[in-house]
Short mmCIF file of C-alpha atoms in Angstrom, two decimals:
data_model
loop_
_atom_site.label_atom_id
_atom_site.label_comp_id
_atom_site.label_asym_id
_atom_site.label_seq_id
_atom_site.Cartn_x
_atom_site.Cartn_y
_atom_site.Cartn_z
CA MET A 132 132.63 92.95 119.88
CA ASP A 133 134.70 92.12 117.02
CA TYR A 134 137.53 94.68 117.77
CA ASN A 135 138.18 94.88 113.90
CA LEU A 136 139.51 91.29 113.87
CA PRO A 137 138.06 89.19 111.03
CA THR A 138 135.55 86.59 112.19
CA VAL A 139 137.41 83.63 110.94
CA THR A 140 140.38 84.76 113.27
CA TRP A 141 138.54 85.75 116.48
CA PHE A 142 135.96 82.70 116.11
CA TRP A 143 138.85 80.07 115.83
CA LEU A 144 141.12 81.80 118.43
CA LEU A 145 138.43 81.80 121.03
CA VAL A 146 135.81 78.69 120.37
CA PRO A 147 138.02 75.73 120.58
CA ASN A 148 140.26 76.94 123.39
CA LEU A 149 137.29 78.14 125.69
CA LEU A 150 135.53 74.26 124.66
CA ILE A 151 138.47 72.47 125.74
CA VAL A 152 138.90 74.32 129.16
CA LEU A 153 135.23 73.82 129.60
CA LEU A 154 135.54 70.14 128.93
CA SER A 155 138.71 69.89 131.29
CA LEU A 156 136.56 71.78 134.23
CA LEU A 157 133.60 69.17 133.51
CA ARG A 158 135.70 66.12 133.81
CA PHE A 159 137.19 67.56 136.79
CA ILE A 160 133.81 68.20 138.52
CA LYS A 161 132.52 64.77 137.20
CA SER A 162 135.86 63.16 139.08
CA LYS A 163 134.92 65.01 142.42
CA GLY A 164 131.57 62.97 142.22
CA GLY A 165 133.46 60.04 142.64
CA ASP A 166 133.70 58.60 139.10
CA SER A 167 137.25 59.48 137.58
CA MET B 104 175.56 96.09 137.94
CA ASP B 105 172.69 95.59 135.36
CA PRO B 106 169.30 94.71 136.91
CA VAL B 107 168.60 92.40 134.22
CA LEU B 108 171.75 90.53 134.85
CA ILE B 109 171.00 90.41 138.89
CA THR B 110 167.71 89.06 138.20
CA PHE B 111 169.04 86.38 136.00
CA THR B 112 171.84 85.38 138.52
CA ILE B 113 169.35 85.33 141.26
CA TYR B 114 167.09 83.19 139.18
CA ILE B 115 169.64 80.78 137.85
CA GLY B 116 171.05 80.49 141.48
CA GLY B 117 167.45 79.41 142.95
CA MET B 118 167.17 76.65 140.30
CA LEU B 119 170.75 75.23 140.73
CA LEU B 120 170.01 75.24 144.60
CA ILE B 121 166.64 73.40 143.96
CA GLY B 122 168.94 70.74 141.64
CA TYR B 123 171.47 70.42 144.34
CA TYR B 124 168.60 69.67 147.19
CA TYR B 125 167.32 67.00 145.06
CA TYR B 126 170.59 65.64 144.19
CA ARG B 127 171.09 64.90 147.89
CA GLN B 128 167.58 63.10 147.84
CA ASN B 129 168.10 60.95 144.70
CA GLU B 130 169.05 57.24 146.14
CA ASN B 131 167.94 55.29 143.12
CA ILE B 132 167.26 55.28 139.49
CA SER B 133 163.39 55.42 139.90
CA ASP B 134 163.89 58.57 141.95
CA TYR B 135 166.09 60.07 139.53
CA PHE B 136 163.78 59.15 136.41
CA LEU B 137 160.30 59.23 138.06
CA GLY B 138 160.31 60.69 141.47
CA GLY B 139 159.19 57.47 142.93
CA ARG B 140 155.81 58.49 141.35
CA SER B 141 155.22 60.99 144.34
CA LEU B 142 154.25 64.26 142.38
CA ASN B 143 151.14 66.04 143.41
CA PRO B 144 148.70 67.15 140.72
CA PHE B 145 149.55 70.72 140.33
CA VAL B 146 153.15 70.04 139.99
CA THR B 147 152.20 67.32 137.55
CA ALA B 148 149.97 69.75 135.53
CA LEU B 149 152.54 72.47 135.25
CA SER B 150 155.56 70.16 134.85
CA ALA B 151 153.94 68.53 131.89
CA GLN B 152 152.96 71.85 130.41
CA ALA B 153 156.31 73.64 131.00
CA SER B 154 158.25 70.51 129.77
CA ASP B 155 155.95 70.55 126.76
CA MET B 156 156.45 74.10 125.89
CA SER B 157 160.10 75.30 125.28
CA GLY B 158 161.93 78.32 123.88
CA TRP B 159 159.53 77.60 120.93
CA LEU B 160 156.60 79.33 122.96
CA LEU B 161 158.19 82.46 123.73
CA MET B 162 160.59 82.80 120.85
CA GLY B 163 159.74 80.59 117.58
CA PHE B 164 155.95 80.94 117.99
CA PRO B 165 155.68 84.60 118.60
CA GLY B 166 158.51 84.80 115.51
CA ALA B 167 156.31 83.01 113.40
CA ILE B 168 153.05 85.33 114.02
CA TYR B 169 155.40 88.33 113.86
CA ALA B 170 156.36 87.25 110.38
CA GLY B 171 153.07 85.79 109.17
CA GLY B 172 150.38 87.37 111.02
CA PHE B 173 147.45 85.58 112.59
CA ASN B 174 147.51 82.67 110.41
CA GLY B 175 150.20 81.11 112.47
CA MET B 176 147.61 80.73 115.32
CA TRP B 177 146.61 77.46 113.75
CA ILE B 178 149.63 75.84 115.35
CA GLY B 179 148.61 76.88 118.79
CA ILE B 180 144.95 75.53 118.01
CA GLY B 181 146.30 72.33 116.75
CA LEU B 182 148.49 72.21 119.73
CA ALA B 183 145.95 73.28 122.40
CA ILE B 184 143.38 70.51 121.05
CA GLY B 185 146.33 67.94 120.96
CA THR B 186 147.21 68.71 124.72
CA TYR B 187 143.65 68.34 125.79
CA LEU B 188 143.26 64.83 123.84
CA ASN B 189 146.41 63.79 125.54
CA TRP B 190 145.34 64.61 128.93
CA GLN B 191 141.69 63.38 128.33
CA PHE B 192 142.52 59.88 126.79
CA THR B 193 146.21 59.25 127.24
CA ALA B 194 147.04 60.28 130.84
CA GLN B 195 145.18 58.12 133.10
CA ARG B 196 145.59 54.91 131.16
CA LEU B 197 149.19 55.40 130.64
CA ARG B 198 149.60 56.03 134.52
CA ARG B 199 147.68 52.90 135.52
CA TYR B 200 149.41 50.75 132.41
CA THR B 201 152.83 51.74 133.44
CA GLU B 202 152.22 50.84 137.26
CA VAL B 203 150.72 47.39 136.07
CA VAL B 204 153.67 46.61 134.00
CA ASP B 205 156.25 48.29 136.67
CA SER B 206 157.76 50.55 133.79
CA ILE B 207 159.65 53.77 134.55
CA THR B 208 160.47 54.77 130.77
CA ILE B 209 158.75 54.73 127.55
CA ALA B 210 161.20 51.69 126.39
CA ASP B 211 160.17 49.88 129.46
CA PHE B 212 156.43 50.42 128.84
CA PHE B 213 156.63 49.04 125.53
CA GLU B 214 158.86 46.02 126.55
CA ASN B 215 156.75 44.98 129.27
CA ARG B 216 153.39 45.54 127.71
CA PHE B 217 154.36 43.23 124.95
CA LYS B 218 156.52 40.87 126.96
CA ASP B 219 159.40 41.41 124.32
CA LYS B 220 162.51 39.13 125.22
CA SER B 221 164.22 40.25 122.04
CA ARG B 222 164.90 43.72 123.15
CA ALA B 223 164.22 44.95 119.84
CA LEU B 224 161.28 47.23 121.08
CA ARG B 225 163.63 48.80 123.65
CA VAL B 226 166.43 49.39 121.37
CA VAL B 227 164.32 50.78 118.53
CA THR B 228 162.63 53.12 121.09
CA ALA B 229 165.87 54.29 122.52
CA LEU B 230 167.23 54.92 119.27
CA ALA B 231 164.58 56.93 118.26
CA ILE B 232 164.57 58.95 121.47
CA LEU B 233 168.30 59.66 121.11
CA VAL B 234 168.00 60.69 117.74
CA PHE B 235 165.16 63.19 117.54
CA PHE B 236 165.63 64.35 121.02
CA THR B 237 169.29 65.18 120.53
CA ILE B 238 167.89 67.31 117.79
CA TYR B 239 165.27 68.75 120.04
CA VAL B 240 167.99 69.76 122.61
CA SER B 241 170.03 71.63 120.23
CA SER B 242 166.89 73.79 119.43
CA GLY B 243 166.92 74.59 123.10
CA LEU B 244 170.61 75.62 122.90
CA VAL B 245 169.93 77.91 119.76
CA ALA B 246 167.09 79.64 121.88
CA GLY B 247 169.57 79.90 125.09
CA GLY B 248 172.25 81.20 122.68
CA LEU B 249 169.81 83.70 121.13
CA LEU B 250 168.73 84.79 124.63
CA PHE B 251 172.33 85.08 126.29
CA GLU B 252 173.60 86.59 123.30
CA ASN B 253 170.77 89.44 123.28
CA ILE B 254 170.87 90.11 127.12
CA LEU B 255 174.61 89.89 127.70
CA GLY B 256 175.74 91.43 124.26
CA ILE B 257 178.09 88.44 123.97
CA ASN B 258 179.04 86.32 120.77
CA TYR B 259 176.44 83.78 119.84
CA ARG B 260 179.02 80.81 120.25
CA LEU B 261 179.79 81.68 123.73
CA ALA B 262 176.27 82.33 124.63
CA VAL B 263 175.31 78.78 123.58
CA ILE B 264 178.21 77.43 125.63
CA LEU B 265 176.99 79.34 128.65
CA ALA B 266 173.52 77.87 128.06
CA VAL B 267 175.08 74.24 128.15
CA ILE B 268 176.73 74.87 131.34
CA VAL B 269 173.84 76.27 133.08
CA ILE B 270 171.15 73.67 131.91
CA GLY B 271 173.51 70.48 131.93
CA LEU B 272 174.53 71.21 135.33
CA TYR B 273 171.34 71.38 136.86
CA THR B 274 169.64 68.36 134.92
CA PHE B 275 172.91 66.53 135.88
CA LEU B 276 172.39 67.15 139.41
CA GLY B 277 168.79 67.04 140.34
CA GLY B 278 167.15 64.52 138.17
CA PHE B 279 163.35 64.14 137.84
CA LEU B 280 162.09 65.67 141.06
CA ALA B 281 164.44 68.70 140.76
CA VAL B 282 163.10 68.95 137.13
CA SER B 283 159.54 68.53 138.23
CA TRP B 284 159.87 71.42 140.95
CA THR B 285 161.77 73.73 139.01
CA ASP B 286 159.53 72.98 135.99
CA PHE B 287 156.53 73.99 138.25
CA VAL B 288 158.31 77.40 139.24
CA GLN B 289 159.27 77.95 135.55
CA GLY B 290 155.49 77.17 134.41
CA THR B 291 154.18 79.84 136.70
CA LEU B 292 156.76 82.50 135.61
CA MET B 293 156.00 81.63 131.97
CA VAL B 294 152.28 81.90 132.22
CA LEU B 295 152.71 85.25 134.18
CA ALA B 296 154.85 86.66 131.50
CA LEU B 297 152.83 86.00 128.54
CA LEU B 298 149.89 87.36 130.43
CA ILE B 299 151.04 90.43 131.50
CA VAL B 300 153.77 91.55 128.61
CA PRO B 301 150.71 91.50 125.88
CA LEU B 302 148.16 93.18 128.31
CA THR B 303 150.40 95.79 129.02
CA ILE B 304 151.41 96.90 125.56
CA ILE B 305 147.77 96.63 124.60
CA SER B 306 146.77 99.13 127.28
CA LEU B 307 150.07 101.23 126.39
CA ARG B 308 148.61 101.40 122.78
CA GLY B 309 145.01 102.41 123.50
CA GLY B 310 143.07 99.09 123.72
CA PHE B 311 142.42 96.10 121.42
CA THR B 312 140.61 97.96 118.81
CA GLU B 313 143.40 100.58 118.51
CA VAL B 314 145.98 97.79 118.51
CA PHE B 315 143.99 95.85 115.54
CA ASN B 316 143.73 99.28 113.57
CA GLN B 317 147.50 99.90 113.81
CA ILE B 318 148.17 96.25 112.66
CA ALA B 319 145.86 96.53 109.82
CA SER B 320 147.33 99.92 108.75
CA ILE B 321 150.71 97.76 107.96
CA ASN B 322 148.83 95.07 106.19
CA PRO B 323 145.11 94.11 106.91
CA ASP B 324 145.79 90.63 106.10
CA LEU B 325 148.15 90.28 109.04
CA LEU B 326 144.96 90.01 110.96
CA ASP B 327 143.14 87.33 108.72
CA ALA B 328 143.87 83.89 109.73
CA SER B 329 142.71 82.76 106.54
CA LYS B 330 145.37 84.93 104.41
CA THR B 331 149.15 84.12 104.16
CA VAL B 332 151.65 86.93 104.50
CA SER B 333 155.41 86.67 103.83
CA TYR B 334 158.13 88.82 105.63
CA SER B 335 161.21 89.99 104.50
CA PHE B 336 163.64 92.19 106.52
CA ALA B 337 165.47 92.99 103.34
CA ASN B 338 162.25 94.97 101.55
CA ASP B 339 161.12 98.30 102.22
CA VAL B 340 157.46 96.85 102.53
CA LYS B 341 158.16 94.02 104.83
CA TRP B 342 154.96 92.35 104.98
CA ILE B 343 153.53 91.17 101.61
CA THR B 344 150.40 89.11 101.10
CA THR B 345 151.66 86.04 99.27
CA SER B 346 148.28 84.43 98.02
CA GLU B 347 144.48 85.09 98.65
CA ASN B 348 143.78 82.03 100.90
CA LEU B 349 145.56 79.74 103.33
CA SER B 350 145.68 76.34 101.32
CA PHE B 351 144.17 73.26 102.85
CA ILE B 352 147.37 71.42 102.99
CA SER B 353 149.00 74.41 105.08
CA LEU B 354 145.83 74.51 107.36
CA ILE B 355 146.18 70.45 108.20
CA SER B 356 150.17 71.07 108.33
CA LEU B 357 149.80 73.96 110.90
CA LEU B 358 147.01 71.95 112.90
CA GLY B 359 148.67 68.67 112.66
CA TRP B 360 151.27 69.84 115.13
CA GLY B 361 148.91 68.68 117.71
CA LEU B 362 149.04 64.96 116.59
CA GLY B 363 152.70 65.19 118.11
CA TYR B 364 151.59 64.93 121.89
CA PHE B 365 150.63 61.41 122.08
CA GLY B 366 154.37 60.57 121.42
CA MET B 367 156.56 62.84 123.36
CA PRO B 368 158.09 60.76 125.92
CA HIS B 369 159.20 63.98 127.93
CA ILE B 370 155.57 65.00 128.49
CA LEU B 371 154.24 61.07 128.77
CA VAL B 372 156.66 60.54 131.60
CA ARG B 373 155.20 63.41 133.40
CA PHE B 374 151.61 61.63 133.36
CA MET B 375 153.38 58.53 134.77
CA GLY B 376 154.84 60.21 137.76
CA ILE B 377 151.66 61.44 139.14
CA LYS B 378 151.07 60.02 142.66
CA SER B 379 147.52 58.55 141.80
CA ALA B 380 145.45 58.36 138.29
CA LYS B 381 142.68 59.63 140.13
CA GLN B 382 144.31 63.04 140.52
CA ILE B 383 144.50 63.19 136.41
CA PRO B 384 141.32 65.37 136.03
CA ILE B 385 142.40 68.33 138.33
CA SER B 386 145.82 68.17 136.72
CA GLN B 387 144.26 68.17 133.14
CA PHE B 388 142.05 71.04 134.19
CA VAL B 389 145.16 73.08 135.35
CA GLY B 390 147.31 71.99 132.33
CA VAL B 391 144.97 72.81 129.53
CA SER B 392 144.16 75.99 131.17
CA TRP B 393 147.78 76.87 131.46
CA VAL B 394 148.31 76.07 127.75
CA VAL B 395 145.56 77.91 126.36
CA VAL B 396 146.26 81.25 128.37
CA SER B 397 150.09 80.55 127.14
CA LEU B 398 149.34 80.26 123.50
CA LEU B 399 147.15 83.14 123.16
CA GLY B 400 149.55 85.15 124.90
CA ALA B 401 152.30 84.19 122.72
CA VAL B 402 150.06 84.94 119.59
CA PHE B 403 149.52 88.27 120.89
CA VAL B 404 153.23 88.80 121.79
CA GLY B 405 153.98 88.18 117.89
CA ALA B 406 151.08 90.35 116.95
CA LEU B 407 151.97 93.07 118.93
CA GLY B 408 155.79 92.94 118.08
CA ILE B 409 154.54 94.13 114.47
CA ILE B 410 153.70 97.58 115.89
CA ALA B 411 155.35 97.94 119.05
CA ALA B 412 159.18 96.44 118.15
CA PRO B 413 161.07 100.05 117.44
CA GLU B 414 162.32 98.65 114.03
CA ALA B 415 161.97 95.53 112.01
CA LEU B 416 163.51 92.40 113.17
CA GLN B 417 166.41 90.53 111.35
CA ASN B 418 165.64 87.64 113.48
CA THR B 419 161.89 87.52 114.17
CA GLU B 420 162.22 84.94 116.89
CA THR B 421 163.73 87.57 118.95
CA VAL B 422 160.32 89.51 119.16
CA PHE B 423 159.49 88.71 122.87
CA LEU B 424 163.20 89.87 123.99
CA VAL B 425 163.21 92.97 122.13
CA LEU B 426 159.69 94.05 123.17
CA LEU B 427 160.83 93.22 127.17
CA GLN B 428 164.26 95.27 126.50
CA LYS B 429 162.53 98.28 124.72
CA LEU B 430 159.39 98.75 126.68
CA PHE B 431 159.82 97.47 130.22
CA ASN B 432 161.75 98.78 133.07
CA PRO B 433 164.99 96.93 133.39
CA TRP B 434 164.04 94.96 136.65
CA VAL B 435 160.43 93.83 135.35
CA ALA B 436 162.35 92.82 131.98
CA GLY B 437 164.88 90.80 133.83
CA VAL B 438 162.27 88.63 135.53
CA PHE B 439 160.47 88.10 132.29
CA LEU B 440 163.60 87.40 130.53
CA ALA B 441 164.12 84.84 133.15
CA ALA B 442 160.99 83.30 132.05
CA VAL B 443 162.29 82.81 128.66
CA LEU B 444 165.30 81.10 130.17
CA ALA B 445 162.71 79.26 132.37
CA ALA B 446 160.83 77.88 128.97
CA ILE B 447 164.06 76.64 127.61
CA MET B 448 165.42 74.97 130.59
CA SER B 449 162.21 73.26 131.67
CA THR B 450 161.90 71.48 128.26
CA ILE B 451 165.46 70.86 127.89
CA ASP B 452 166.18 69.18 131.07
CA SER B 453 163.02 66.87 130.64
CA GLN B 454 164.51 65.91 127.31
CA LEU B 455 167.98 65.28 128.56
CA LEU B 456 166.60 63.26 131.57
CA VAL B 457 164.42 60.77 128.93
CA SER B 458 167.59 60.72 126.59
CA SER B 459 169.84 59.68 129.24
CA SER B 460 167.56 56.85 130.55
CA ALA B 461 167.48 55.61 127.20
CA LEU B 462 171.32 55.37 127.18
CA ALA B 463 171.66 54.47 130.84
CA GLU B 464 168.75 51.75 131.16
CA ASP B 465 168.09 50.97 127.73
CA PHE B 466 171.70 50.24 126.32
CA TYR B 467 174.02 50.23 129.24
CA LYS B 468 171.69 48.12 131.81
CA SER B 469 170.52 46.22 128.98
CA PHE B 470 173.67 45.32 127.11
CA ILE B 471 176.78 46.30 128.84
CA ARG B 472 176.19 45.67 132.52
CA PRO B 473 172.98 43.98 133.35
CA ASP B 474 174.09 43.70 137.13
CA ALA B 475 174.98 47.21 137.47
CA SER B 476 174.27 48.85 140.75
CA GLN B 477 171.63 51.46 141.19
CA LYS B 478 174.30 53.92 142.27
CA GLU B 479 176.45 53.06 139.26
CA LEU B 480 173.29 53.51 136.89
CA LEU B 481 172.70 56.98 138.61
CA TRP B 482 176.23 57.86 137.48
CA ILE B 483 176.02 56.50 134.17
CA SER B 484 172.62 58.52 133.62
CA ARG B 485 174.55 61.67 134.60
CA ALA B 486 177.23 60.99 132.44
CA ALA B 487 174.84 60.62 129.61
CA VAL B 488 173.34 64.13 130.19
CA LEU B 489 176.88 65.41 129.73
CA LEU B 490 177.11 63.32 126.46
CA ILE B 491 173.97 64.20 124.81
CA THR B 492 174.20 68.10 125.57
CA LEU B 493 177.64 67.95 123.75
CA ILE B 494 176.31 66.39 120.76
CA ALA B 495 173.32 68.75 120.72
CA LEU B 496 175.85 71.56 121.29
CA PHE B 497 177.47 70.60 117.87
CA PHE B 498 174.27 70.74 116.08
CA ALA B 499 173.24 74.10 117.78
CA LEU B 500 176.45 75.87 116.51
CA SER B 501 175.85 74.55 112.85
CA GLY B 502 172.58 76.87 112.64
CA GLY B 503 168.98 76.73 111.95
CA THR B 504 165.90 78.54 113.50
CA ILE B 505 164.30 77.53 116.58
CA LEU B 506 160.89 76.57 114.57
CA ASP B 507 162.28 74.44 112.09
CA ILE B 508 164.56 72.47 114.41
CA VAL B 509 161.66 71.96 116.70
CA SER B 510 159.20 70.78 114.25
CA TYR B 511 161.67 68.44 112.66
CA ALA B 512 162.17 66.78 116.30
CA TRP B 513 158.36 67.23 116.96
CA ALA B 514 157.38 65.14 113.78
CA GLY B 515 159.92 62.44 114.52
CA LEU B 516 158.80 61.81 118.00
CA GLY B 517 155.20 62.28 117.18
CA ALA B 518 155.20 60.01 114.23
CA SER B 519 157.52 57.17 115.72
CA PHE B 520 155.65 57.11 119.17
CA GLY B 521 152.22 58.49 118.83
CA PRO B 522 150.35 55.76 117.06
CA ALA B 523 152.28 53.25 119.04
CA ILE B 524 151.47 54.73 122.20
CA LEU B 525 147.96 54.82 121.46
CA PHE B 526 147.44 51.26 119.99
CA SER B 527 149.39 50.04 123.09
CA LEU B 528 146.91 51.83 125.53
CA PHE B 529 143.57 51.29 123.50
CA TRP B 530 143.77 48.13 121.39
CA LYS B 531 143.90 44.86 123.07
CA LYS B 532 144.91 43.17 119.64
CA THR B 533 148.24 45.30 119.35
CA THR B 534 151.20 43.09 118.95
CA ARG B 535 154.74 43.62 119.66
CA ASN B 536 155.70 43.42 115.79
CA GLY B 537 153.08 45.97 115.20
CA VAL B 538 154.27 48.60 117.52
CA LEU B 539 157.88 47.69 116.31
CA GLY B 540 156.91 48.31 112.57
CA GLY B 541 155.18 51.38 113.72
CA ILE B 542 157.87 53.02 115.50
CA ILE B 543 160.40 52.41 112.63
CA THR B 544 157.96 53.49 109.94
CA GLY B 545 157.20 56.68 111.67
CA GLY B 546 160.51 57.80 112.25
CA LEU B 547 161.75 57.08 108.76
CA VAL B 548 158.90 58.45 107.08
CA VAL B 549 159.41 61.75 108.69
CA ILE B 550 163.28 61.56 107.79
CA ILE B 551 162.50 60.77 104.10
CA TRP B 552 159.59 63.23 103.94
CA LYS B 553 161.44 66.04 105.36
CA ASN B 554 164.45 65.65 102.84
CA LEU B 555 162.56 64.68 99.59
CA PHE B 556 159.00 65.73 99.87
CA ALA B 557 159.32 69.03 101.56
CA TYR B 558 158.47 70.81 98.42
CA THR B 559 154.82 69.37 98.78
CA GLY B 560 154.04 71.73 101.86
CA LEU B 561 152.75 68.97 103.56
CA TYR B 562 154.19 68.95 107.37
CA GLU B 563 156.00 65.49 107.55
CA ILE B 564 154.37 64.50 110.99
CA ILE B 565 151.00 63.72 108.82
CA PRO B 566 152.28 61.19 106.55
CA GLY B 567 154.64 59.86 109.37
CA PHE B 568 151.73 59.44 111.92
CA PHE B 569 149.07 57.81 109.39
CA LEU B 570 151.45 55.16 107.92
CA SER B 571 152.80 54.31 111.24
CA ALA B 572 149.43 53.71 112.50
CA LEU B 573 148.57 51.75 109.21
CA VAL B 574 151.76 49.39 109.76
CA ILE B 575 150.66 48.83 113.39
CA TYR B 576 147.07 48.13 112.39
CA ILE B 577 148.05 45.60 109.62
CA LEU B 578 150.85 43.92 111.27
CA SER B 579 148.81 43.33 114.52
CA TYR B 580 145.79 42.11 112.61
CA PHE B 581 147.50 39.77 110.87
CA GLY B 582 149.64 39.04 113.63
CA LYS B 583 149.34 36.02 116.55
CA ASP B 584 146.77 36.77 119.11
CA PRO B 585 148.32 38.32 122.37
CA LEU B 586 149.45 35.98 125.11
CA PRO B 587 146.45 35.50 127.85
CA GLU B 588 148.99 37.11 130.42
CA VAL B 589 148.93 40.30 128.30
CA VAL B 590 145.41 40.39 127.81
CA LYS B 591 144.82 39.97 131.50
CA GLU B 592 147.20 43.01 132.16
CA PHE B 593 145.59 45.30 129.35
CA GLU B 594 142.05 44.70 131.07
CA THR B 595 143.60 45.38 134.50
CA ALA B 596 145.08 48.66 133.50
CA MET B 597 141.70 49.87 132.01
CA LYS B 598 139.98 50.04 135.27
CA PRO B 599 140.90 51.94 138.41
CA LEU B 600 143.72 50.12 140.38
CA GLU B 601 143.06 48.70 143.83
CA ASN B 602 145.57 51.13 145.43
CA GLU B 603 144.05 54.15 144.10
#
């Protein structure tokens, strides 16, 4: 699914952004468990 | 009456009403500056992000992508990572520490954290805030001017003055709670605009593949984040590839924007205003998601402008405004143009608030009238808002692009305060002299680098930030050990507080 966008563009556009959202979600879920 | 104007008027009226409502509720200076630490986590999240993202997000940044293609996205990636790191590491600790040492502003925090009786830290902090925020506020007025000029078809100078009146008035009235609540509304509007506008254009243009093909037909290097393209309105061929690959210095300069976050007083005070440090993780998730969606949206607005703007743009920073006015129904365009105003206002108001606290608390109360009553301070703060706005107005009328002005102020604040905040929060041995030296070094290196070494292509925040950190480290390492009281407070602030 590269939509004609060069790999360097879509990879760096998506991966770091998804990763930080995911890590933030994990921290939130963990904090619900009682340990913030 | 023009639908755009009607939407705009309703929007501004609503914001002023919120300002007025809280104007009647502010009883003391802590309410005005910190809302008595009463914010819920969603308001904290969106107000932190909306205060952060200014007219830069809807004008300066898409303008850079429009002119240079996808390589501008590196700024966005740096900022997204910086936002994440700031929430992850700074927010909770700063919220706790400022409660332990009973501080409502960044200058208070430094002074109380290091038990500085000399006032030197307070003065240097306030000075750096005043200098760089006045520059920053002027970028917002430039953005406001461009917006009103475009929508109302009036002369730029008049447009800037109109922006000053609207923005000054409601910060003047409402203070922190008003600003936080209007920021919340404005943050929602901004992210909607940045989602809906690019998605609509992409579907109108036949989908992603088609859009990328069309951009590639103008210059395929526009799609490649490792290539540099330059834009010239005057040439027949507007977009020309300038060199094969993005240099390492350019790449770290773009990513380096993210370093600025640790030192942005107008964002850090949002962390301090949240009701409990325990709520930071939910705010973080909301805030980081907001920033990722908004930055991606802004990248696509700029890229789509290359093919969807009806003609080449003389001022590339108007790309979002032009797309809205040409492609959308005027009622819809009116709402989203209000989002641009939202972006501008939600940043400027927070910055004005921080700067006015520097004048009222750090200069007036500290040096002129230590016995000033709460009411008197409230009025001095309001007068300070007006004064700073007027000085920024002067800068705004003397020119410059939004991106350039923001990048200077951003570097100045980030390099002055970023290392100082990080060391204060994370290293027990940090000393007052270290932080004092760090703030001065960071601010001065940015100013000197910008004026003498800009030709190197290295963004001034990078030398400023690292030299500031080095000075803090060296002065603290060789300095006297901190007082036992300071160490005790440091340790208290590292753990959840009793009242959480």
